[in-house]
Amino acid sequence: MKRVFLGGSFDPVHDGHLGMICLVHQRLSSLDLPYVISFLPTAGNPFKSMPTNSDHRLNMLSLACDLLQNQSINISIDTTEIHQIPPIYTIDTVQTLAQRYPTDERIFVMGGDSLANLHMWKNYEKILTHIKIWAFARKGKGNDDIALNVLARMTDDFDDFLKDKAIFYDKSPVPAISSTQIRQAITDAKQPPHLPEPIFDYIKNHQLYKTVL
């Protein structure tokens, strides 16, 4: 069994996140192997300010799950991190997942910006002993700013990743958008590009992000 986790604040969840999930699903569905995909929302990022209330983010993720399931993509929400007290470190989470799923292959999905910062994460080399990483390249950017010791563990060949490489560098195109940009655009009371309509409606109904000017 392959267990795939897309981690993040999801503040809010947007088309960039959904695009990565769709691409992961497309690749894995071509394999004759069972797999499970889950959102893994965090309570807080050590490198970022505190996110929106966890209940709102979970509700928006639930709406995102509905959108994906309408495309025949089954996905769940793993709440391992979101109810913990920040700061939350990935090393602690992947150790928990390793204990929970000791016989499954665990894969952590992230964007290229996160991969570029991986060498600054707490015990990042130990992270790779517990979980593989599937990173999506940033549109229009190469891998020049990725640390050399991370590059050594990386491949852009999916078959090599399945065999023995720790990091898959996926060059498939995904929307170049950030949750920060989405939050700033929401203040105009118009639906920003790359924000699904059900998520935007939820944000309007609950008056989220109104303090971002």
GROMACS .gro file of N, CA and C in nm, residues 58-175:
model
  354
   58LEU      N    1  -1.057   2.286   0.789
   58LEU     CA    2  -1.106   2.150   0.769
   58LEU      C    3  -1.234   2.148   0.687
   59ASN      N    4  -1.322   2.245   0.711
   59ASN     CA    5  -1.446   2.252   0.634
   59ASN      C    6  -1.417   2.281   0.487
   60MET      N    7  -1.321   2.369   0.460
   60MET     CA    8  -1.285   2.398   0.321
   60MET      C    9  -1.221   2.276   0.256
   61LEU      N   10  -1.140   2.202   0.331
   61LEU     CA   11  -1.081   2.080   0.277
   61LEU      C   12  -1.188   1.976   0.247
   62SER      N   13  -1.290   1.970   0.330
   62SER     CA   14  -1.400   1.878   0.304
   62SER      C   15  -1.470   1.911   0.172
   63LEU      N   16  -1.488   2.040   0.145
   63LEU     CA   17  -1.545   2.082   0.018
   63LEU      C   18  -1.453   2.044  -0.098
   64ALA      N   19  -1.322   2.058  -0.077
   64ALA     CA   20  -1.225   2.020  -0.180
   64ALA      C   21  -1.231   1.869  -0.206
   65CYS      N   22  -1.249   1.791  -0.101
   65CYS     CA   23  -1.263   1.645  -0.117
   65CYS      C   24  -1.384   1.612  -0.203
   66ASP      N   25  -1.493   1.685  -0.182
   66ASP     CA   26  -1.613   1.663  -0.263
   66ASP      C   27  -1.585   1.691  -0.411
   67LEU      N   28  -1.512   1.800  -0.438
   67LEU     CA   29  -1.478   1.835  -0.576
   67LEU      C   30  -1.394   1.725  -0.641
   68LEU      N   31  -1.297   1.673  -0.567
   68LEU     CA   32  -1.211   1.568  -0.621
   68LEU      C   33  -1.288   1.438  -0.640
   69GLN      N   34  -1.376   1.408  -0.546
   69GLN     CA   35  -1.455   1.284  -0.558
   69GLN      C   36  -1.550   1.290  -0.676
   70ASN      N   37  -1.591   1.411  -0.715
   70ASN     CA   38  -1.672   1.427  -0.836
   70ASN      C   39  -1.593   1.391  -0.961
   71GLN      N   40  -1.459   1.391  -0.948
   71GLN     CA   41  -1.370   1.350  -1.057
   71GLN      C   42  -1.321   1.206  -1.037
   72SER      N   43  -1.389   1.133  -0.949
   72SER     CA   44  -1.355   0.993  -0.918
   72SER      C   45  -1.219   0.980  -0.852
   73ILE      N   46  -1.180   1.081  -0.776
   73ILE     CA   47  -1.055   1.077  -0.700
   73ILE      C   48  -1.092   1.068  -0.553
   74ASN      N   49  -1.064   0.956  -0.493
   74ASN     CA   50  -1.095   0.938  -0.351
   74ASN      C   51  -0.982   0.996  -0.266
   75ILE      N   52  -1.018   1.082  -0.173
   75ILE     CA   53  -0.919   1.146  -0.088
   75ILE      C   54  -0.981   1.169   0.050
   76SER      N   55  -0.898   1.161   0.151
   76SER     CA   56  -0.945   1.181   0.288
   76SER      C   57  -0.864   1.294   0.352
   77ILE      N   58  -0.899   1.326   0.475
   77ILE     CA   59  -0.827   1.429   0.552
   77ILE      C   60  -0.766   1.362   0.673
   78ASP      N   61  -0.635   1.371   0.686
   78ASP     CA   62  -0.563   1.316   0.801
   78ASP      C   63  -0.542   1.429   0.902
   79THR      N   64  -0.593   1.412   1.022
   79THR     CA   65  -0.589   1.520   1.123
   79THR      C   66  -0.476   1.501   1.224
   80THR      N   67  -0.373   1.426   1.186
   80THR     CA   68  -0.260   1.401   1.276
   80THR      C   69  -0.201   1.530   1.332
   81GLU      N   70  -0.185   1.632   1.247
   81GLU     CA   71  -0.116   1.755   1.286
   81GLU      C   72  -0.208   1.864   1.337
   82ILE      N   73  -0.325   1.876   1.280
   82ILE     CA   74  -0.401   2.001   1.291
   82ILE      C   75  -0.447   2.033   1.432
   83HIS      N   76  -0.463   1.934   1.517
   83HIS     CA   77  -0.509   1.961   1.653
   83HIS      C   78  -0.394   1.966   1.754
   84GLN      N   79  -0.270   1.962   1.705
   84GLN     CA   80  -0.155   1.972   1.794
   84GLN      C   81  -0.123   2.118   1.821
   85ILE      N   82  -0.043   2.141   1.925
   85ILE     CA   83  -0.003   2.277   1.961
   85ILE      C   84   0.121   2.315   1.880
   86PRO      N   85   0.116   2.426   1.802
   86PRO     CA   86   0.233   2.468   1.724
   86PRO      C   87   0.349   2.507   1.815
   87PRO      N   88   0.473   2.508   1.764
   87PRO     CA   89   0.506   2.470   1.626
   87PRO      C   90   0.507   2.320   1.606
   88ILE      N   91   0.469   2.281   1.485
   88ILE     CA   92   0.467   2.141   1.447
   88ILE      C   93   0.583   2.116   1.351
   89TYR      N   94   0.660   2.015   1.376
   89TYR     CA   95   0.773   1.983   1.288
   89TYR      C   96   0.745   1.855   1.210
   90THR      N   97   0.779   1.859   1.082
   90THR     CA   98   0.750   1.745   0.995
   90THR      C   99   0.814   1.617   1.044
   91ILE      N  100   0.932   1.625   1.102
   91ILE     CA  101   0.999   1.505   1.151
   91ILE      C  102   0.912   1.431   1.253
   92ASP      N  103   0.844   1.506   1.339
   92ASP     CA  104   0.758   1.443   1.439
   92ASP      C  105   0.639   1.374   1.372
   93THR      N  106   0.583   1.441   1.271
   93THR     CA  107   0.468   1.385   1.201
   93THR      C  108   0.504   1.258   1.125
   94VAL      N  109   0.616   1.261   1.052
   94VAL     CA  110   0.651   1.143   0.972
   94VAL      C  111   0.688   1.024   1.061
   95GLN      N  112   0.741   1.052   1.178
   95GLN     CA  113   0.768   0.943   1.272
   95GLN      C  114   0.637   0.881   1.322
   96THR      N  115   0.538   0.967   1.347
   96THR     CA  116   0.406   0.917   1.387
   96THR      C  117   0.344   0.832   1.276
   97LEU      N  118   0.355   0.880   1.152
   97LEU     CA  119   0.299   0.805   1.039
   97LEU      C  120   0.371   0.672   1.019
   98ALA      N  121   0.502   0.672   1.043
   98ALA     CA  122   0.579   0.548   1.029
   98ALA      C  123   0.536   0.445   1.133
   99GLN      N  124   0.506   0.492   1.252
   99GLN     CA  125   0.459   0.401   1.357
   99GLN      C  126   0.318   0.350   1.327
  100ARG      N  127   0.237   0.436   1.266
  100ARG     CA  128   0.098   0.400   1.236
  100ARG      C  129   0.088   0.306   1.116
  101TYR      N  130   0.175   0.328   1.017
  101TYR     CA  131   0.170   0.249   0.893
  101TYR      C  132   0.307   0.187   0.864
  102PRO      N  133   0.356   0.100   0.949
  102PRO     CA  134   0.494   0.052   0.937
  102PRO      C  135   0.522  -0.030   0.812
  103THR      N  136   0.422  -0.094   0.755
  103THR     CA  137   0.445  -0.179   0.638
  103THR      C  138   0.409  -0.111   0.507
  104ASP      N  139   0.358   0.011   0.512
  104ASP     CA  140   0.319   0.083   0.391
  104ASP      C  141   0.429   0.178   0.346
  105GLU      N  142   0.436   0.203   0.216
  105GLU     CA  143   0.528   0.305   0.165
  105GLU      C  144   0.460   0.441   0.179
  106ARG      N  145   0.526   0.532   0.247
  106ARG     CA  146   0.469   0.663   0.277
  106ARG      C  147   0.535   0.769   0.189
  107ILE      N  148   0.451   0.855   0.130
  107ILE     CA  149   0.500   0.958   0.037
  107ILE      C  150   0.441   1.092   0.078
  108PHE      N  151   0.527   1.193   0.087
  108PHE     CA  152   0.487   1.328   0.126
  108PHE      C  153   0.496   1.417   0.002
  109VAL      N  154   0.384   1.478  -0.037
  109VAL     CA  155   0.378   1.564  -0.155
  109VAL      C  156   0.397   1.709  -0.113
  110MET      N  157   0.477   1.782  -0.191
  110MET     CA  158   0.501   1.924  -0.161
  110MET      C  159   0.528   2.000  -0.290
  111GLY      N  160   0.524   2.133  -0.280
  111GLY     CA  161   0.559   2.218  -0.392
  111GLY      C  162   0.709   2.242  -0.397
  112GLY      N  163   0.754   2.298  -0.508
  112GLY     CA  164   0.896   2.322  -0.527
  112GLY      C  165   0.957   2.418  -0.427
  113ASP      N  166   0.879   2.516  -0.381
  113ASP     CA  167   0.931   2.610  -0.281
  113ASP      C  168   0.965   2.538  -0.152
  114SER      N  169   0.881   2.445  -0.112
  114SER     CA  170   0.909   2.368   0.010
  114SER      C  171   1.033   2.282  -0.008
  115LEU      N  172   1.049   2.224  -0.127
  115LEU     CA  173   1.169   2.143  -0.152
  115LEU      C  174   1.295   2.228  -0.144
  116ALA      N  175   1.289   2.351  -0.195
  116ALA     CA  176   1.406   2.439  -0.189
  116ALA      C  177   1.445   2.473  -0.046
  117ASN      N  178   1.348   2.468   0.045
  117ASN     CA  179   1.375   2.498   0.187
  117ASN      C  180   1.397   2.373   0.271
  118LEU      N  181   1.391   2.256   0.208
  118LEU     CA  182   1.395   2.131   0.284
  118LEU      C  183   1.517   2.121   0.374
  119HIS      N  184   1.631   2.169   0.326
  119HIS     CA  185   1.755   2.157   0.404
  119HIS      C  186   1.751   2.240   0.533
  120MET      N  187   1.653   2.329   0.546
  120MET     CA  188   1.639   2.409   0.668
  120MET      C  189   1.540   2.349   0.766
  121TRP      N  190   1.473   2.242   0.727
  121TRP     CA  191   1.376   2.178   0.815
  121TRP      C  192   1.448   2.102   0.925
  122LYS      N  193   1.385   2.094   1.038
  122LYS     CA  194   1.441   2.021   1.152
  122LYS      C  195   1.464   1.874   1.115
  123ASN      N  196   1.589   1.829   1.133
  123ASN     CA  197   1.625   1.688   1.108
  123ASN      C  198   1.579   1.641   0.969
  124TYR      N  199   1.603   1.725   0.868
  124TYR     CA  200   1.547   1.693   0.737
  124TYR      C  201   1.601   1.563   0.679
  125GLU      N  202   1.728   1.529   0.708
  125GLU     CA  203   1.782   1.404   0.655
  125GLU      C  204   1.713   1.283   0.718
  126LYS      N  205   1.676   1.298   0.844
  126LYS     CA  206   1.605   1.189   0.911
  126LYS      C  207   1.464   1.174   0.857
  127ILE      N  208   1.405   1.285   0.810
  127ILE     CA  209   1.272   1.278   0.750
  127ILE      C  210   1.270   1.176   0.637
  128LEU      N  211   1.378   1.177   0.556
  128LEU     CA  212   1.384   1.091   0.439
  128LEU      C  213   1.405   0.944   0.474
  129THR      N  214   1.433   0.914   0.598
  129THR     CA  215   1.439   0.774   0.640
  129THR      C  216   1.301   0.719   0.674
  130HIS      N  217   1.204   0.809   0.689
  130HIS     CA  218   1.069   0.768   0.727
  130HIS      C  219   0.967   0.782   0.615
  131ILE      N  220   0.998   0.867   0.516
  131ILE     CA  221   0.898   0.896   0.413
  131ILE      C  222   0.968   0.944   0.287
  132LYS      N  223   0.911   0.911   0.172
  132LYS     CA  224   0.961   0.964   0.046
  132LYS      C  225   0.895   1.099   0.017
  133ILE      N  226   0.956   1.176  -0.072
  133ILE     CA  227   0.902   1.308  -0.106
  133ILE      C  228   0.874   1.315  -0.256
  134TRP      N  229   0.756   1.365  -0.287
  134TRP     CA  230   0.713   1.388  -0.426
  134TRP      C  231   0.695   1.539  -0.439
  135ALA      N  232   0.789   1.605  -0.506
  135ALA     CA  233   0.789   1.751  -0.514
  135ALA      C  234   0.758   1.796  -0.656
  136PHE      N  235   0.669   1.894  -0.667
  136PHE     CA  236   0.634   1.950  -0.797
  136PHE      C  237   0.718   2.074  -0.826
  137ALA      N  238   0.778   2.075  -0.944
  137ALA     CA  239   0.865   2.186  -0.983
  137ALA      C  240   0.785   2.316  -0.992
  138ARG      N  241   0.853   2.426  -0.962
  138ARG     CA  242   0.791   2.557  -0.974
  138ARG      C  243   0.796   2.603  -1.119
  139LYS      N  244   0.685   2.653  -1.167
  139LYS     CA  245   0.675   2.694  -1.307
  139LYS      C  246   0.779   2.801  -1.338
  140GLY      N  247   0.857   2.777  -1.442
  140GLY     CA  248   0.955   2.875  -1.486
  140GLY      C  249   1.081   2.880  -1.403
  141LYS      N  250   1.095   2.790  -1.306
  141LYS     CA  251   1.213   2.789  -1.221
  141LYS      C  252   1.281   2.653  -1.229
  142GLY      N  253   1.413   2.654  -1.219
  142GLY     CA  254   1.489   2.530  -1.219
  142GLY      C  255   1.512   2.481  -1.078
  143ASN      N  256   1.616   2.401  -1.063
  143ASN     CA  257   1.647   2.347  -0.931
  143ASN      C  258   1.779   2.399  -0.877
  144ASP      N  259   1.821   2.517  -0.927
  144ASP     CA  260   1.951   2.573  -0.887
  144ASP      C  261   1.958   2.607  -0.739
  145ASP      N  262   1.845   2.639  -0.678
  145ASP     CA  263   1.846   2.679  -0.537
  145ASP      C  264   1.818   2.563  -0.443
  146ILE      N  265   1.818   2.442  -0.494
  146ILE     CA  266   1.800   2.324  -0.409
  146ILE      C  267   1.936   2.278  -0.359
  147ALA      N  268   1.947   2.253  -0.230
  147ALA     CA  269   2.075   2.216  -0.169
  147ALA      C  270   2.133   2.091  -0.236
  148LEU      N  271   2.267   2.089  -0.247
  148LEU     CA  272   2.335   1.980  -0.317
  148LEU      C  273   2.306   1.844  -0.255
  149ASN      N  274   2.301   1.838  -0.122
  149ASN     CA  275   2.277   1.708  -0.059
  149ASN      C  276   2.132   1.663  -0.076
  150VAL      N  277   2.042   1.757  -0.107
  150VAL     CA  278   1.905   1.720  -0.142
  150VAL      C  279   1.901   1.673  -0.288
  151LEU      N  280   1.972   1.744  -0.376
  151LEU     CA  281   1.979   1.705  -0.516
  151LEU      C  282   2.029   1.562  -0.533
  152ALA      N  283   2.122   1.523  -0.448
  152ALA     CA  284   2.181   1.389  -0.459
  152ALA      C  285   2.079   1.279  -0.433
  153ARG      N  286   1.972   1.312  -0.363
  153ARG     CA  287   1.868   1.212  -0.330
  153ARG      C  288   1.750   1.219  -0.427
  154MET      N  289   1.762   1.301  -0.530
  154MET     CA  290   1.648   1.338  -0.613
  154MET      C  291   1.657   1.277  -0.752
  155THR      N  292   1.541   1.252  -0.813
  155THR     CA  293   1.534   1.207  -0.952
  155THR      C  294   1.410   1.266  -1.018
  156ASP      N  295   1.416   1.284  -1.150
  156ASP     CA  296   1.296   1.324  -1.223
  156ASP      C  297   1.238   1.206  -1.301
  157ASP      N  298   1.290   1.086  -1.272
  157ASP     CA  299   1.242   0.962  -1.333
  157ASP      C  300   1.153   0.889  -1.232
  158PHE      N  301   1.026   0.875  -1.264
  158PHE     CA  302   0.932   0.817  -1.169
  158PHE      C  303   0.966   0.672  -1.135
  159ASP      N  304   1.014   0.596  -1.234
  159ASP     CA  305   1.051   0.457  -1.208
  159ASP      C  306   1.166   0.449  -1.107
  160ASP      N  307   1.265   0.538  -1.121
  160ASP     CA  308   1.375   0.541  -1.024
  160ASP      C  309   1.325   0.575  -0.885
  161PHE      N  310   1.229   0.665  -0.879
  161PHE     CA  311   1.170   0.703  -0.750
  161PHE      C  312   1.102   0.583  -0.685
  162LEU      N  313   1.030   0.506  -0.765
  162LEU     CA  314   0.962   0.389  -0.710
  162LEU      C  315   1.061   0.284  -0.663
  163LYS      N  316   1.179   0.280  -0.726
  163LYS     CA  317   1.279   0.179  -0.689
  163LYS      C  318   1.355   0.220  -0.563
  164ASP      N  319   1.435   0.328  -0.574
  164ASP     CA  320   1.524   0.356  -0.461
  164ASP      C  321   1.554   0.502  -0.433
  165LYS      N  322   1.505   0.594  -0.516
  165LYS     CA  323   1.533   0.736  -0.490
  165LYS      C  324   1.435   0.791  -0.387
  166ALA      N  325   1.484   0.882  -0.302
  166ALA     CA  326   1.403   0.934  -0.192
  166ALA      C  327   1.311   1.047  -0.235
  167ILE      N  328   1.349   1.121  -0.342
  167ILE     CA  329   1.274   1.240  -0.382
  167ILE      C  330   1.244   1.234  -0.531
  168PHE      N  331   1.118   1.253  -0.567
  168PHE     CA  332   1.077   1.262  -0.707
  168PHE      C  333   1.050   1.408  -0.740
  169TYR      N  334   1.121   1.460  -0.841
  169TYR     CA  335   1.105   1.599  -0.885
  169TYR      C  336   1.015   1.597  -1.008
  170ASP      N  337   0.888   1.623  -0.986
  170ASP     CA  338   0.785   1.612  -1.090
  170ASP      C  339   0.774   1.745  -1.165
  171LYS      N  340   0.800   1.740  -1.295
  171LYS     CA  341   0.797   1.862  -1.377
  171LYS      C  342   0.661   1.885  -1.443
  172SER      N  343   0.562   1.809  -1.403
  172SER     CA  344   0.427   1.830  -1.457
  172SER      C  345   0.377   1.969  -1.419
  173PRO      N  346   0.308   2.039  -1.510
  173PRO     CA  347   0.264   2.176  -1.481
  173PRO      C  348   0.150   2.180  -1.379
  174VAL      N  349   0.165   2.264  -1.279
  174VAL     CA  350   0.058   2.292  -1.182
  174VAL      C  351   0.043   2.444  -1.173
  175PRO      N  352  -0.075   2.494  -1.141
  175PRO     CA  353  -0.094   2.639  -1.131
  175PRO      C  354   0.002   2.703  -1.032
   0.00000   0.00000   0.00000
